[in-house]
Coordinates of C-alpha atoms in Angstrom, one line a residue:
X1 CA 23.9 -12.9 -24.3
X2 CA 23.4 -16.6 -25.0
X3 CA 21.4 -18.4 -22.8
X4 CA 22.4 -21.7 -21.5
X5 CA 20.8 -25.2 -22.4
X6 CA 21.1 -26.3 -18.8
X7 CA 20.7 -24.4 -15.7
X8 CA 20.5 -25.8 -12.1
X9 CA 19.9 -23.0 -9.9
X10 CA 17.4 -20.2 -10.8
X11 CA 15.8 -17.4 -8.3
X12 CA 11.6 -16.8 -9.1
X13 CA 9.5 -14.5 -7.9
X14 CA 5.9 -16.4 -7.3
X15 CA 2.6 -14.8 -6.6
X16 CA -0.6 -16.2 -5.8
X17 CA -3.7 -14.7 -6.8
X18 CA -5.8 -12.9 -4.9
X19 CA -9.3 -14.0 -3.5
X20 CA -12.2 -11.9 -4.5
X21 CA -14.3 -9.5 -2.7
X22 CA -17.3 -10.8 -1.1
X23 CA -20.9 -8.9 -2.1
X24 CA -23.3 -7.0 -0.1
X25 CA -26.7 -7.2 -1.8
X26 CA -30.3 -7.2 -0.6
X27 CA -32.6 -9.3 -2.5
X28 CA -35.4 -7.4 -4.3
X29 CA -38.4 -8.9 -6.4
X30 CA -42.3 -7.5 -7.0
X31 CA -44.0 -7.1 -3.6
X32 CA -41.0 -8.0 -1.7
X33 CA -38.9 -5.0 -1.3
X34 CA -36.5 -6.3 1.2
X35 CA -36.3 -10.0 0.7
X36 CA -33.1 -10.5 2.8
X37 CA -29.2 -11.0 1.9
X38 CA -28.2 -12.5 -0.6
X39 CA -24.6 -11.5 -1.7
X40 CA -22.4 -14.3 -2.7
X41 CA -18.9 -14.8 -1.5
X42 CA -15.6 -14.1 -3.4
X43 CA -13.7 -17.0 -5.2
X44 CA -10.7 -17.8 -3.7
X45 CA -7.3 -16.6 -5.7
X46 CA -5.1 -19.3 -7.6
X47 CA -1.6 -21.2 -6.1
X48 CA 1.7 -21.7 -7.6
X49 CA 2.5 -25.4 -7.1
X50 CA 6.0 -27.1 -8.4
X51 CA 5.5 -30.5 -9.7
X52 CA 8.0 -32.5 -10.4
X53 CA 8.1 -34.0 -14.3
X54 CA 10.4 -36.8 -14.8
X55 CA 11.2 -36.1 -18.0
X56 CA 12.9 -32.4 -17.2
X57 CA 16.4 -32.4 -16.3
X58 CA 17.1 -28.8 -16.0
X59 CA 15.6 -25.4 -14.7
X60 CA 16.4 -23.2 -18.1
X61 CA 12.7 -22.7 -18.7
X62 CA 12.4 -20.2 -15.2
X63 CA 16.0 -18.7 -16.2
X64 CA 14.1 -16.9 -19.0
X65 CA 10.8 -16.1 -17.5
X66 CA 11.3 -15.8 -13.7
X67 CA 8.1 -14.6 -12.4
X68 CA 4.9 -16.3 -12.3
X69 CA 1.6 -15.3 -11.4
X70 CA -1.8 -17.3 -10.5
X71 CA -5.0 -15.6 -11.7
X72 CA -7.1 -13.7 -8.7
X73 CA -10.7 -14.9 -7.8
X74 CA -13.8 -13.4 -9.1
X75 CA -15.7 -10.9 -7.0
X76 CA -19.4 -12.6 -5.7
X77 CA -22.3 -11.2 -7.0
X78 CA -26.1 -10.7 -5.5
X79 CA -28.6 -14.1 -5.8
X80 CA -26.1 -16.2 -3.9
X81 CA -23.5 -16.2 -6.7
X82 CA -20.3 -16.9 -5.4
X83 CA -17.2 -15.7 -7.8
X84 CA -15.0 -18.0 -9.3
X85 CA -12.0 -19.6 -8.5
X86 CA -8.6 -18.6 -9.7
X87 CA -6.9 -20.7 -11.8
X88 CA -3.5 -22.9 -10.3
X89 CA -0.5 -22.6 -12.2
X90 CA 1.5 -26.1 -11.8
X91 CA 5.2 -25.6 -12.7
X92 CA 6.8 -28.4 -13.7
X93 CA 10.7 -29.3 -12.1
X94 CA 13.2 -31.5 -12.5
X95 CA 13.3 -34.7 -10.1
X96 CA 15.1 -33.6 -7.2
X97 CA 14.8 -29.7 -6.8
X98 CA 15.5 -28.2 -3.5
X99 CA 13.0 -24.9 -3.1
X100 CA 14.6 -22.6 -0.6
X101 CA 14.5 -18.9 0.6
X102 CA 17.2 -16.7 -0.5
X103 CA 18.4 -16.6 3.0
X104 CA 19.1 -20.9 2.7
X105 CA 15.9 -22.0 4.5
X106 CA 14.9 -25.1 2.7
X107 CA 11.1 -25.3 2.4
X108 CA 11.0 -28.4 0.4
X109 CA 12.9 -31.4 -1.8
X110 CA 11.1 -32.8 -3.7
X111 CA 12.0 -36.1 -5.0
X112 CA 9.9 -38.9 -6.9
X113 CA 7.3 -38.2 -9.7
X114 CA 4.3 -36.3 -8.4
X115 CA 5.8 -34.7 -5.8
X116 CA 4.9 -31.2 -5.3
X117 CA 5.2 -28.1 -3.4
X118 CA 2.7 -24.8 -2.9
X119 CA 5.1 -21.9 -3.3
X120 CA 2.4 -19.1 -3.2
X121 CA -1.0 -20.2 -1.9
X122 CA -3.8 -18.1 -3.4
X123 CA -5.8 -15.6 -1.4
X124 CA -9.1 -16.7 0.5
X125 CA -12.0 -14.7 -1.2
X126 CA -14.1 -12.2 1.3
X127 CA -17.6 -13.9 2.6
X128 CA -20.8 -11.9 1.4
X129 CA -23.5 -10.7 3.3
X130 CA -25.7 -13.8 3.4
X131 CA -23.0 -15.5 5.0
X132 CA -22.3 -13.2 7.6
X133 CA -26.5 -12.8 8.7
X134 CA -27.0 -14.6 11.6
X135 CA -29.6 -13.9 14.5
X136 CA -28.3 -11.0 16.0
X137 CA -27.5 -9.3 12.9
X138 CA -30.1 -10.3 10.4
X139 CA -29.2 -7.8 7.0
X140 CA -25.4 -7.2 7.1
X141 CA -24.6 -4.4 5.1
X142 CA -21.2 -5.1 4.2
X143 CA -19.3 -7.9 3.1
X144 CA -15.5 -9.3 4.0
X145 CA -13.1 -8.3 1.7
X146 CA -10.7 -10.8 -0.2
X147 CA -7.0 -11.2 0.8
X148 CA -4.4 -10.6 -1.2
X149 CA -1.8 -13.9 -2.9
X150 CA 1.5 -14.8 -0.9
X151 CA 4.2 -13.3 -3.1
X152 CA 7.3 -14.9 -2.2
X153 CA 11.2 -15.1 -3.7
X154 CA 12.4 -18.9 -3.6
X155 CA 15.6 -20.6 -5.2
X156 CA 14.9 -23.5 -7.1
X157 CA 18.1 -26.0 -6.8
X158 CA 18.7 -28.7 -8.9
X159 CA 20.6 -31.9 -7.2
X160 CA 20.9 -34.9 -10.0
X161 CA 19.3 -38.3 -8.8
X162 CA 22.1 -41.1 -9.6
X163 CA 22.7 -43.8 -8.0
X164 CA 26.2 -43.7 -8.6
X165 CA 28.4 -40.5 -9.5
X166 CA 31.7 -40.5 -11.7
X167 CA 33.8 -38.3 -10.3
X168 CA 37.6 -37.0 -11.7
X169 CA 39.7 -34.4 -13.7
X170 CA 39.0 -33.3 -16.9
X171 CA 39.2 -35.3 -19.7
X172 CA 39.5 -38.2 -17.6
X173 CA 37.4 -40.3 -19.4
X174 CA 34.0 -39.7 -17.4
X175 CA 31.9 -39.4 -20.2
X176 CA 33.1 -41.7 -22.7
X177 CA 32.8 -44.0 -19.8
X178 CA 29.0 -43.5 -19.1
X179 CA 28.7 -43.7 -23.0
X180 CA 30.7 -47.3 -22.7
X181 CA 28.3 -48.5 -20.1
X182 CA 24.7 -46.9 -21.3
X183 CA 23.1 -45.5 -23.8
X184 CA 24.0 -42.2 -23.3
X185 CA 25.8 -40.2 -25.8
X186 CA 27.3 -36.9 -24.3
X187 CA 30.0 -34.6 -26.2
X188 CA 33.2 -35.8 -25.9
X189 CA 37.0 -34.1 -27.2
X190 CA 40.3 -34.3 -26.3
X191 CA 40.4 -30.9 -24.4
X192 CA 39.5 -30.1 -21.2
X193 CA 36.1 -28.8 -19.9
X194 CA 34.2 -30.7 -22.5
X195 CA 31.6 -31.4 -20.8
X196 CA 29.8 -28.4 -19.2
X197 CA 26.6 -30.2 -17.5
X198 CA 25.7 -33.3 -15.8
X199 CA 25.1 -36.5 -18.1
X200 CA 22.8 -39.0 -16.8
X201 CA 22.8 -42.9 -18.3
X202 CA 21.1 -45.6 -17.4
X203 CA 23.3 -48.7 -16.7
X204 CA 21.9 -52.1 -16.3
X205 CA 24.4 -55.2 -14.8
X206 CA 22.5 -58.6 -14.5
X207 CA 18.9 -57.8 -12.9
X208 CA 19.8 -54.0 -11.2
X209 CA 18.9 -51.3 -13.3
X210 CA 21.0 -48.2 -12.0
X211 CA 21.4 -44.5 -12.9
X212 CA 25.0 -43.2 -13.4
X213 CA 25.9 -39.3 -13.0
X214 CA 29.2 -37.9 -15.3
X215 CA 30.2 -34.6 -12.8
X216 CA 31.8 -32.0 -15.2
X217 CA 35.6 -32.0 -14.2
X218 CA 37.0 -31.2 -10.8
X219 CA 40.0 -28.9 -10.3
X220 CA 42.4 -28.5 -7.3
X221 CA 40.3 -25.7 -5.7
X222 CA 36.6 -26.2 -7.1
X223 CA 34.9 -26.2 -3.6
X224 CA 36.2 -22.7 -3.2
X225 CA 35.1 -21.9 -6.6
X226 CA 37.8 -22.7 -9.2
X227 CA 37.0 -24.2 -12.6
X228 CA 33.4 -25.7 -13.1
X229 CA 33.2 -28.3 -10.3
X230 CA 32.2 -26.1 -7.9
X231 CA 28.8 -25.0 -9.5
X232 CA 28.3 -29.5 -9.8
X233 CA 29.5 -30.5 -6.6
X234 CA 25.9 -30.5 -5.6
X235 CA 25.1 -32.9 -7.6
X236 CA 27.0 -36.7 -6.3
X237 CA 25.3 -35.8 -3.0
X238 CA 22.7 -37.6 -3.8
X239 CA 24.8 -40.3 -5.4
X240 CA 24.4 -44.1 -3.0
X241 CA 28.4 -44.3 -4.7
X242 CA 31.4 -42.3 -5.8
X243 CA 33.7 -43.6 -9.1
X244 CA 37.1 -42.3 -8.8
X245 CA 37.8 -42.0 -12.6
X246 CA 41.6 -41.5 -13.0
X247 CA 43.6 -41.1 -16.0
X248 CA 46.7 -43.0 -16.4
X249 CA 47.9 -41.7 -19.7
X250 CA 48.3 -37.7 -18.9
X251 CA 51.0 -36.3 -19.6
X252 CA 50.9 -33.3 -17.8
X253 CA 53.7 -32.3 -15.7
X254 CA 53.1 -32.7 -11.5
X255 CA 50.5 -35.2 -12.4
X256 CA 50.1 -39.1 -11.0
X257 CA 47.0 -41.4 -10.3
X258 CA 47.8 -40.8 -6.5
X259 CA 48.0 -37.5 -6.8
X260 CA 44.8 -37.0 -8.4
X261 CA 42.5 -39.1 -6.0
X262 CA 43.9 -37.2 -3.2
X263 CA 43.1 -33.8 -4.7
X264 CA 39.6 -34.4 -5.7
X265 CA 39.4 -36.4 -2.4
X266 CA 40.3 -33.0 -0.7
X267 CA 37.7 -31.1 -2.8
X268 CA 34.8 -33.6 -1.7
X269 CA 35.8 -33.2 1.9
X270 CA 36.0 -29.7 1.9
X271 CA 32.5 -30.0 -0.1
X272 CA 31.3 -31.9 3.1
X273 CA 28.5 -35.1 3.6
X274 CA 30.0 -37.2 1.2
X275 CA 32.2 -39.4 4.2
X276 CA 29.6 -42.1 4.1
X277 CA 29.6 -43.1 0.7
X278 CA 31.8 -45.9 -0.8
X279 CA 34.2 -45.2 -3.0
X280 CA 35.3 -47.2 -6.2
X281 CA 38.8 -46.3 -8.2
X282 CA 38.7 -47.1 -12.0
X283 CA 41.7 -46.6 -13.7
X284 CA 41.0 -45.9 -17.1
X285 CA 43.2 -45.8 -20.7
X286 CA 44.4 -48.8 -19.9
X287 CA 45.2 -49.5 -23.3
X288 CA 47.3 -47.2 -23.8
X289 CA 51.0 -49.2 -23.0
X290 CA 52.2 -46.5 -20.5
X291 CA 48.8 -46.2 -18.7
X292 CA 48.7 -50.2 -18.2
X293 CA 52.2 -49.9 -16.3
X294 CA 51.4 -46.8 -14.1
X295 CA 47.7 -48.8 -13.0
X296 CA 49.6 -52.1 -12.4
X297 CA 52.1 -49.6 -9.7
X298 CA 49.6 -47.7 -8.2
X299 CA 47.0 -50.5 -8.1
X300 CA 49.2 -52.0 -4.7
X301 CA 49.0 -48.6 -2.5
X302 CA 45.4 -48.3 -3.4
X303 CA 43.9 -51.4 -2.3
X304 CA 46.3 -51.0 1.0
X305 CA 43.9 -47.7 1.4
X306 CA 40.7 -50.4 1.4
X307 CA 39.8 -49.5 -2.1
X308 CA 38.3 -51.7 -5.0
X309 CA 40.4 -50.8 -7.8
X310 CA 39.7 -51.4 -11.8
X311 CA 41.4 -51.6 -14.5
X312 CA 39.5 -50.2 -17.5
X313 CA 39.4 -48.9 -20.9
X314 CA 36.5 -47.0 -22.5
X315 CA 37.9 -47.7 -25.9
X316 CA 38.5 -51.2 -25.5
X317 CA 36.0 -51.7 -23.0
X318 CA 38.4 -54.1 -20.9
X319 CA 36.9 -54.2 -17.4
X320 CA 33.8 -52.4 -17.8
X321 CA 31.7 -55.3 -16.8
X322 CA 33.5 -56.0 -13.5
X323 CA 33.1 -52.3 -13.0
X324 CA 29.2 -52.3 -13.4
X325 CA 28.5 -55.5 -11.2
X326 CA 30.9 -53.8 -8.7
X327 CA 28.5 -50.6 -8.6
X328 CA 25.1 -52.7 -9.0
X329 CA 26.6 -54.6 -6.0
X330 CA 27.0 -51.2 -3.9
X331 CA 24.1 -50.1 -5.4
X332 CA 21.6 -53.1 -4.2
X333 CA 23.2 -52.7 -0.6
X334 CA 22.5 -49.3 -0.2
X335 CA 18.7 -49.9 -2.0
X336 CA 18.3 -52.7 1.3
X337 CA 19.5 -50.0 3.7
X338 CA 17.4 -47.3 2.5
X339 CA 13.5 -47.8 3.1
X340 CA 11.7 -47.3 0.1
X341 CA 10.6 -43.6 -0.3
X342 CA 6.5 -42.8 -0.9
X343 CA 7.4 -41.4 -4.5
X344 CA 3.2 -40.1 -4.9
X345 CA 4.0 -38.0 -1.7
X346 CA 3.3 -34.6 -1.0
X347 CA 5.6 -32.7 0.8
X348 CA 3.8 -29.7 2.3
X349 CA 4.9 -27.0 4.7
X350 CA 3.6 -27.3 8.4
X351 CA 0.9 -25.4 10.2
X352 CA 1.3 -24.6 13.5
X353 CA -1.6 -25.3 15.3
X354 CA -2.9 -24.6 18.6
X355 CA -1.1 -22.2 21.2
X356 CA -1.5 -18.7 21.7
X357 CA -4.0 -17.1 18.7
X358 CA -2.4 -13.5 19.5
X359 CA 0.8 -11.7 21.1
X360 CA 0.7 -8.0 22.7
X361 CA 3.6 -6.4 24.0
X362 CA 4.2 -2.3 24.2
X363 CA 6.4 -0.7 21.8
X364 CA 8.8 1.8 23.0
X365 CA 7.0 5.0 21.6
X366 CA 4.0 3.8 23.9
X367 CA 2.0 2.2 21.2
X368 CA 0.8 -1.6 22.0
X369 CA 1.2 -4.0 19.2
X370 CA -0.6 -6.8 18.7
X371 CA 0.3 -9.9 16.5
X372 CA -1.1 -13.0 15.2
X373 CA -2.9 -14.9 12.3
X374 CA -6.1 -14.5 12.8
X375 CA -5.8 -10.6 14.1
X376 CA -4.2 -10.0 10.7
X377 CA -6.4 -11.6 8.6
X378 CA -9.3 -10.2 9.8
X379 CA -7.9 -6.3 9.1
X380 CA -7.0 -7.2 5.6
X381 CA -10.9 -8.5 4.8
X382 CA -12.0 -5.2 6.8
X383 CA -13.2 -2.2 4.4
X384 CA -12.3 0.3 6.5
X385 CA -14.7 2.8 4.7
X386 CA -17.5 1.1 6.0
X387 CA -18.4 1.6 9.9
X388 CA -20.5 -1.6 10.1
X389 CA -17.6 -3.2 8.8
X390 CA -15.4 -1.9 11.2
X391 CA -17.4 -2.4 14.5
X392 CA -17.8 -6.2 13.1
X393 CA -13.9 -6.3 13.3
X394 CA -14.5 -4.5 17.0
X395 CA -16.7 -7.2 18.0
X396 CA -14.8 -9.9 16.2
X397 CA -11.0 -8.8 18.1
X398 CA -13.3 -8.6 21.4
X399 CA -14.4 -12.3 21.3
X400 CA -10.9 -13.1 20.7
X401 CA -9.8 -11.4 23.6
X402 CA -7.9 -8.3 22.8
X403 CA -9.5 -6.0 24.7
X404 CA -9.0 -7.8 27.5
X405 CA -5.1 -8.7 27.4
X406 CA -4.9 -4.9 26.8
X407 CA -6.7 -3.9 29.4
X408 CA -4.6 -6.6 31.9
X409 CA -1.3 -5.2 30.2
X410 CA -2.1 -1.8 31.4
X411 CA -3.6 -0.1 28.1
X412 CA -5.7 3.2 29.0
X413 CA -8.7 4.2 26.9
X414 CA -6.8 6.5 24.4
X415 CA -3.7 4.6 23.6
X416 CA -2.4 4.0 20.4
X417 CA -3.1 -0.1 19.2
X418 CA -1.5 -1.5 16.1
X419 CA -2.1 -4.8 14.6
X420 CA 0.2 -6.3 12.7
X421 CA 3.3 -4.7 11.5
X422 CA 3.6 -4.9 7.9
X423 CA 1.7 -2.9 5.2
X424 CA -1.6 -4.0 5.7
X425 CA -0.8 -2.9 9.7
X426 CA -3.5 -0.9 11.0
X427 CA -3.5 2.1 13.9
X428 CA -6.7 2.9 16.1
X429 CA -7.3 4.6 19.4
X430 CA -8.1 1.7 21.8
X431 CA -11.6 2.4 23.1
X432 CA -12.7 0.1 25.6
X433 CA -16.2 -1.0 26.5
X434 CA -18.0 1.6 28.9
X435 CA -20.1 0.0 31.5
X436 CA -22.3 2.2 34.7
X437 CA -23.7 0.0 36.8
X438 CA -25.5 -2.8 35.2
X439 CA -26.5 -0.7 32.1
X440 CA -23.6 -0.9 29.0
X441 CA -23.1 2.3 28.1
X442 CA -20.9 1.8 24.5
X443 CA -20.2 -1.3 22.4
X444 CA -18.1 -1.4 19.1
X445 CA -20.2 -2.5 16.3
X446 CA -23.4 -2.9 18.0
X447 CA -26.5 -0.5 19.1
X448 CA -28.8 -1.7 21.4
X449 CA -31.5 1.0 20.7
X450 CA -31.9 -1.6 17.8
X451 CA -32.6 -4.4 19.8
X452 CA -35.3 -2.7 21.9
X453 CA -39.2 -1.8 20.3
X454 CA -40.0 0.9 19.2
X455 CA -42.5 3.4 21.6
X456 CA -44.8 2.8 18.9
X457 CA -44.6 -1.0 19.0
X458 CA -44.4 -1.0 22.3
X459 CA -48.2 0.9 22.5
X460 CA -49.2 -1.7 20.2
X461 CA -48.2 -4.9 22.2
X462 CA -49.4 -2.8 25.3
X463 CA -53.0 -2.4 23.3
X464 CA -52.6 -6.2 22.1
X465 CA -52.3 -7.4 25.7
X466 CA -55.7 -5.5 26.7
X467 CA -57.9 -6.9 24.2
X468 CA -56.9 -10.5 24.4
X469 CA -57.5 -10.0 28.5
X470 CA -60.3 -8.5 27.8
X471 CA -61.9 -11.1 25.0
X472 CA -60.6 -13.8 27.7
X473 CA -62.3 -11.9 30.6
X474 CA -59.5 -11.4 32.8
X475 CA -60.6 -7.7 33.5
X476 CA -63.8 -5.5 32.6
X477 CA -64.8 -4.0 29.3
X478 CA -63.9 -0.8 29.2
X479 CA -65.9 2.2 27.2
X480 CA -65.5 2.4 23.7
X481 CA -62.6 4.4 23.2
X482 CA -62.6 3.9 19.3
X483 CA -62.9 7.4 16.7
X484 CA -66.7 6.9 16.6
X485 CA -67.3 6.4 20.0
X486 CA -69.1 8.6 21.9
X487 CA -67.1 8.8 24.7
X488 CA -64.0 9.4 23.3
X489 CA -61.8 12.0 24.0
X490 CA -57.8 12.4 22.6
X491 CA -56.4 12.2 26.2
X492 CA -57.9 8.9 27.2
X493 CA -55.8 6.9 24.6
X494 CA -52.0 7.7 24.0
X495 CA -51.8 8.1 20.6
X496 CA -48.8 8.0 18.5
X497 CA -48.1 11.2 16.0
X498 CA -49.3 9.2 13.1
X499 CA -52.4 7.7 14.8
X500 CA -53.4 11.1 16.4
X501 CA -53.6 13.1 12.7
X502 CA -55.9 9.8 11.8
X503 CA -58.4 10.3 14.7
X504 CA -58.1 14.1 14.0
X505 CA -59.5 13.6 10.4
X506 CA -62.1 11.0 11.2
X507 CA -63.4 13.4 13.9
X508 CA -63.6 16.1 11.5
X509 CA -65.5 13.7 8.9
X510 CA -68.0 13.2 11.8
X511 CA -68.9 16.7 12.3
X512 CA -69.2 17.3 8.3
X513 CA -71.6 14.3 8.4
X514 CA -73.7 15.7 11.7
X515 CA -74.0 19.3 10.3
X516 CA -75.6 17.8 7.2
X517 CA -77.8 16.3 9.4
X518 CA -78.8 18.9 11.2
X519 CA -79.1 20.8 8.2
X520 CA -81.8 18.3 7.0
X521 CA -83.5 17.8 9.7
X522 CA -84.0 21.7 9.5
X523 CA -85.2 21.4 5.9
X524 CA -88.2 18.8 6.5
X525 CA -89.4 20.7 9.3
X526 CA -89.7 24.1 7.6
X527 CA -91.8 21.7 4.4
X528 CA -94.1 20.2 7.3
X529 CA -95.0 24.2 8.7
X530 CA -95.8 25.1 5.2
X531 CA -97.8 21.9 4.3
X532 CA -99.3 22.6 7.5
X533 CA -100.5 26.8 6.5
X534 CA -98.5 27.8 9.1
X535 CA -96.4 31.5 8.4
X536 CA -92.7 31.2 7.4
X537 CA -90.5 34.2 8.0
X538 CA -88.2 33.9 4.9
X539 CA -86.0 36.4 6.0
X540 CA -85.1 34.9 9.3
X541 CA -84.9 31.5 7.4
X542 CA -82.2 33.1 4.8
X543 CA -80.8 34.4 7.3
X544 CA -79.8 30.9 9.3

């Protein structure tokens, strides 16, 4: 199947790229084990953004490939390296496209050079773990995940950009006429339907420089879909004029200048908006004898309708200048009316802002729902697989409030809470916060055991306290209570597992060292007896 030259309506499938995971990492050098976070966040995924090129003037490059993609985000990586950003893709469009859903929604027209449009923003990548350490939680072991590209259908529409449209039946002399006035050269024959797109010319009378629009052919019937018209009607509702172009040398049967205007007049009426735009009737072929004598008839009964009429011929080119000043004429009066449009604009869609953050109602199987932006986005960047990730996504839906509008709403501890309703939508058993008293008995995502000392610490702030009162004589010395101190005993100083085994051995070193000093001592005495001829029982000294 041949593919056409020009197209003016396509369908495309765009999707962003999506943003890359965020890294949990712990920074490790020589002597400094556990140096802190230091995961780097994901880059964010690349947008599809229509731009619109001047010089295009048709849509046939996204009737053969009609699905695009942006490149996803690199993942971060440990030493504070954040991943790298995807990569836009601009895709260039034909002054005055029209980007709409396939339901009709327009989303944006975009008109002037520059313009442009985001049709799939990119994913936002996932924070790391250095980003997410803060006071309370000072070595996060997880990291946010990135979210995924918007992935959309749209319906590019092209809608010509002429100041003035040419308007008639085929082979009416439309495009020999645009040829007669500018330098445009589009196909022209002597059978119907020659021309099978929009030609555009650029026509310049006096000081106005103007753009003029050949319409392929209308037919009796083309708003409803007969013959070609009705796939170009769009395209004179742009137009500031419409040129009746009407042939006064057909010879086909049922056929008269009158009869033609008000049959394409019906067909832009039933096409609708086009009410408010002047109208201008050139009579055209002129020199052919016959022709001249039907235009001088009819000319009468069409001024009487308030219509400038002209008598032209494209071959001759008697009455084409008349004919241009009369549309520069039109043209400059509807340039005055019209406020100059910002052609670097950017036409954007808008962002609600403010208002309600999150909705909940109750589902009719019992389950509460909740919905919103931010309640969304935060399960997507949750991995799931991690349960410090998830009790961060607790705390985070408990700041916002959640918890609370269920609880007003009526939820029990034990009902079924989803958020969001799409894929990503995720199902958990609401648990609410437990309290007793003053004392919290659960939280989601935290542990206070963590935030408390240690017994261990505690013993050593408690020890800390003494000696500093004691060095500053706020109370009395107390006995030496060390290892080596005679007074010591294990029951006068709370010892901690590990500082009791330590005592334990320095005791035992203690007694080694006073048995060898006994056993000495024993030694020198038995040397002075004998130095002194006194009688040593060897046997009762073996047998100590």
């Amino acid at each position: 199947m041949a593919i056409p030259s020009f197209v003016d309506r396509v369908t495309v499938h765009v999707t962003g790229g999506n943003g890359g995971n965020g890294c949990a990492s712990v920074h490790r050098e020589k002597f400094k084990p556990l140096g802190g976070p230091d995961g780097g966040n994901g880059g964010d995924g690349g947008s599809i953004i229509l731009r619109v090129d001047p010089d295009l003037t048709t849509l046939v490059d996204y009737h053969r490939s009609s699905h695009r993609s942006a490149t996803n985000g690199a993942q971060g990586k440990g030493d504070h390296q954040a991943g790298s950003k995807g990569g836009d893709v601009v895709l260039p469009v034909p002054d005055g496209t029209v980007i709409s859903t396939p339901e009709g929604e327009v989303l944006a027209d975009l008109v002037g050079p520059g313009a442009e449009f985001v049709a799939a923003a990119g994913g936002k990548g996932g924070l790391g773990n250095a980003a997410l350490a803060s006071s309370a939680r000072k070595a996060p072991g997880f990291a946010l995940l990135g979210e995924d590209g918007e992935e959309r259908t749209i319906v590019l529409e092209l809608k010509v950009v002429a100041d003035v449209g040419l308007v008639g039946f085929p082979s009416a002399g439309k495009s020999s006429l645009v040829a007669s006035i500018s330098r445009a050269r589009p196909k022209i024959a002597d059978y119907p339907f020659t021309t099978l797109i929009p030609n555009l010319g650029v026509v310049v009378a006096g000081e106005t420089t103007f753009t003029v629009a050949d319409v392929p052919g209308l037919i009796e019937g083309a708003s409803e879909g007969r013959g070609l018209g009705h796939d170009f009607l769009r395209h004179v509702e742009r137009c500031a004029a419409l040129i009746h172009v009407i042939d006064c040398a057909t010879y086909e049967p049922g056929r008269d200048p009158l009869s033609d205007l008000d049959t394409i007049e019906a067909e832009l009426t039933a096409h609708g908006g086009l009410e408010d735009r002047p109208r201008l009737v050139a009579l055209n072929k002129v020199d052919v004898p016959d022709a001249r004598e039907i235009a001088e008839m009819v000319t009468a009964e069409l001024e009487e309708r308030g219509m400038k009429v002209f008598s032209i011929s494209t071959a001759s080119h008697e009455g084409l200048d008349a004919l241009k000043f009369a549309m520069a004429e039109i043209v400059n009066k509807r340039r005055a009316e019209t406020a100059k449009p910002d052609t670097t604009r950017i036409i954007i869609r808008p962002q609600a802002t403010g208002g309600v953050e999150f909705k909940v109602k109750k589902m009719p199987d019992g389950t509460w729902l909740v919905q919103g932006d931010k309640p969304e986005r935060w399960v997507r960047q949750t991995d799931f697989t991690n349960a410090e990730a998830t009790g961060y996504l607790a705390d985070r839906l408990n700041r916002l409030g959640v918890e609370k509008e269920l609880l007003e709403r009526g939820a029990m501890a034990g009902d079924a809470v989803m958020i969001g309703d799409g894929p990503n939508a995720v199902v958990f058993d609401f648990a609410p916060d437990v309290q007793a008293g003053a004392e919290l008995l659960s939280r989601r995502g935290e542990d206070h055991r963590l935030e408390e000392d240690r017994p261990a610490a505690q013993r050593k702030k408690a020890k800390d306290e003494m000696y500093h009162a004691r060095r500053s004589g706020e109370i009395e010395p107390s006995p030496d209570l060390s290892e080596y101190g005679a007074g010591w005993t294990e029951d006068e100083v709370d010892l901690s597992p590990a500082e009791a085994k330590a005592a334990q051995k320095a005791a035992e070193r203690l007694a080694r060292k006073q048995a060898r000093e006994l056993e000495a001592e024993q030694e020198l005495q038995a040397e002075l007896a004998y130095a002194a001829g006194q009688d040593i029982d060897i046997e009762a000294e073996d047998r100590k």
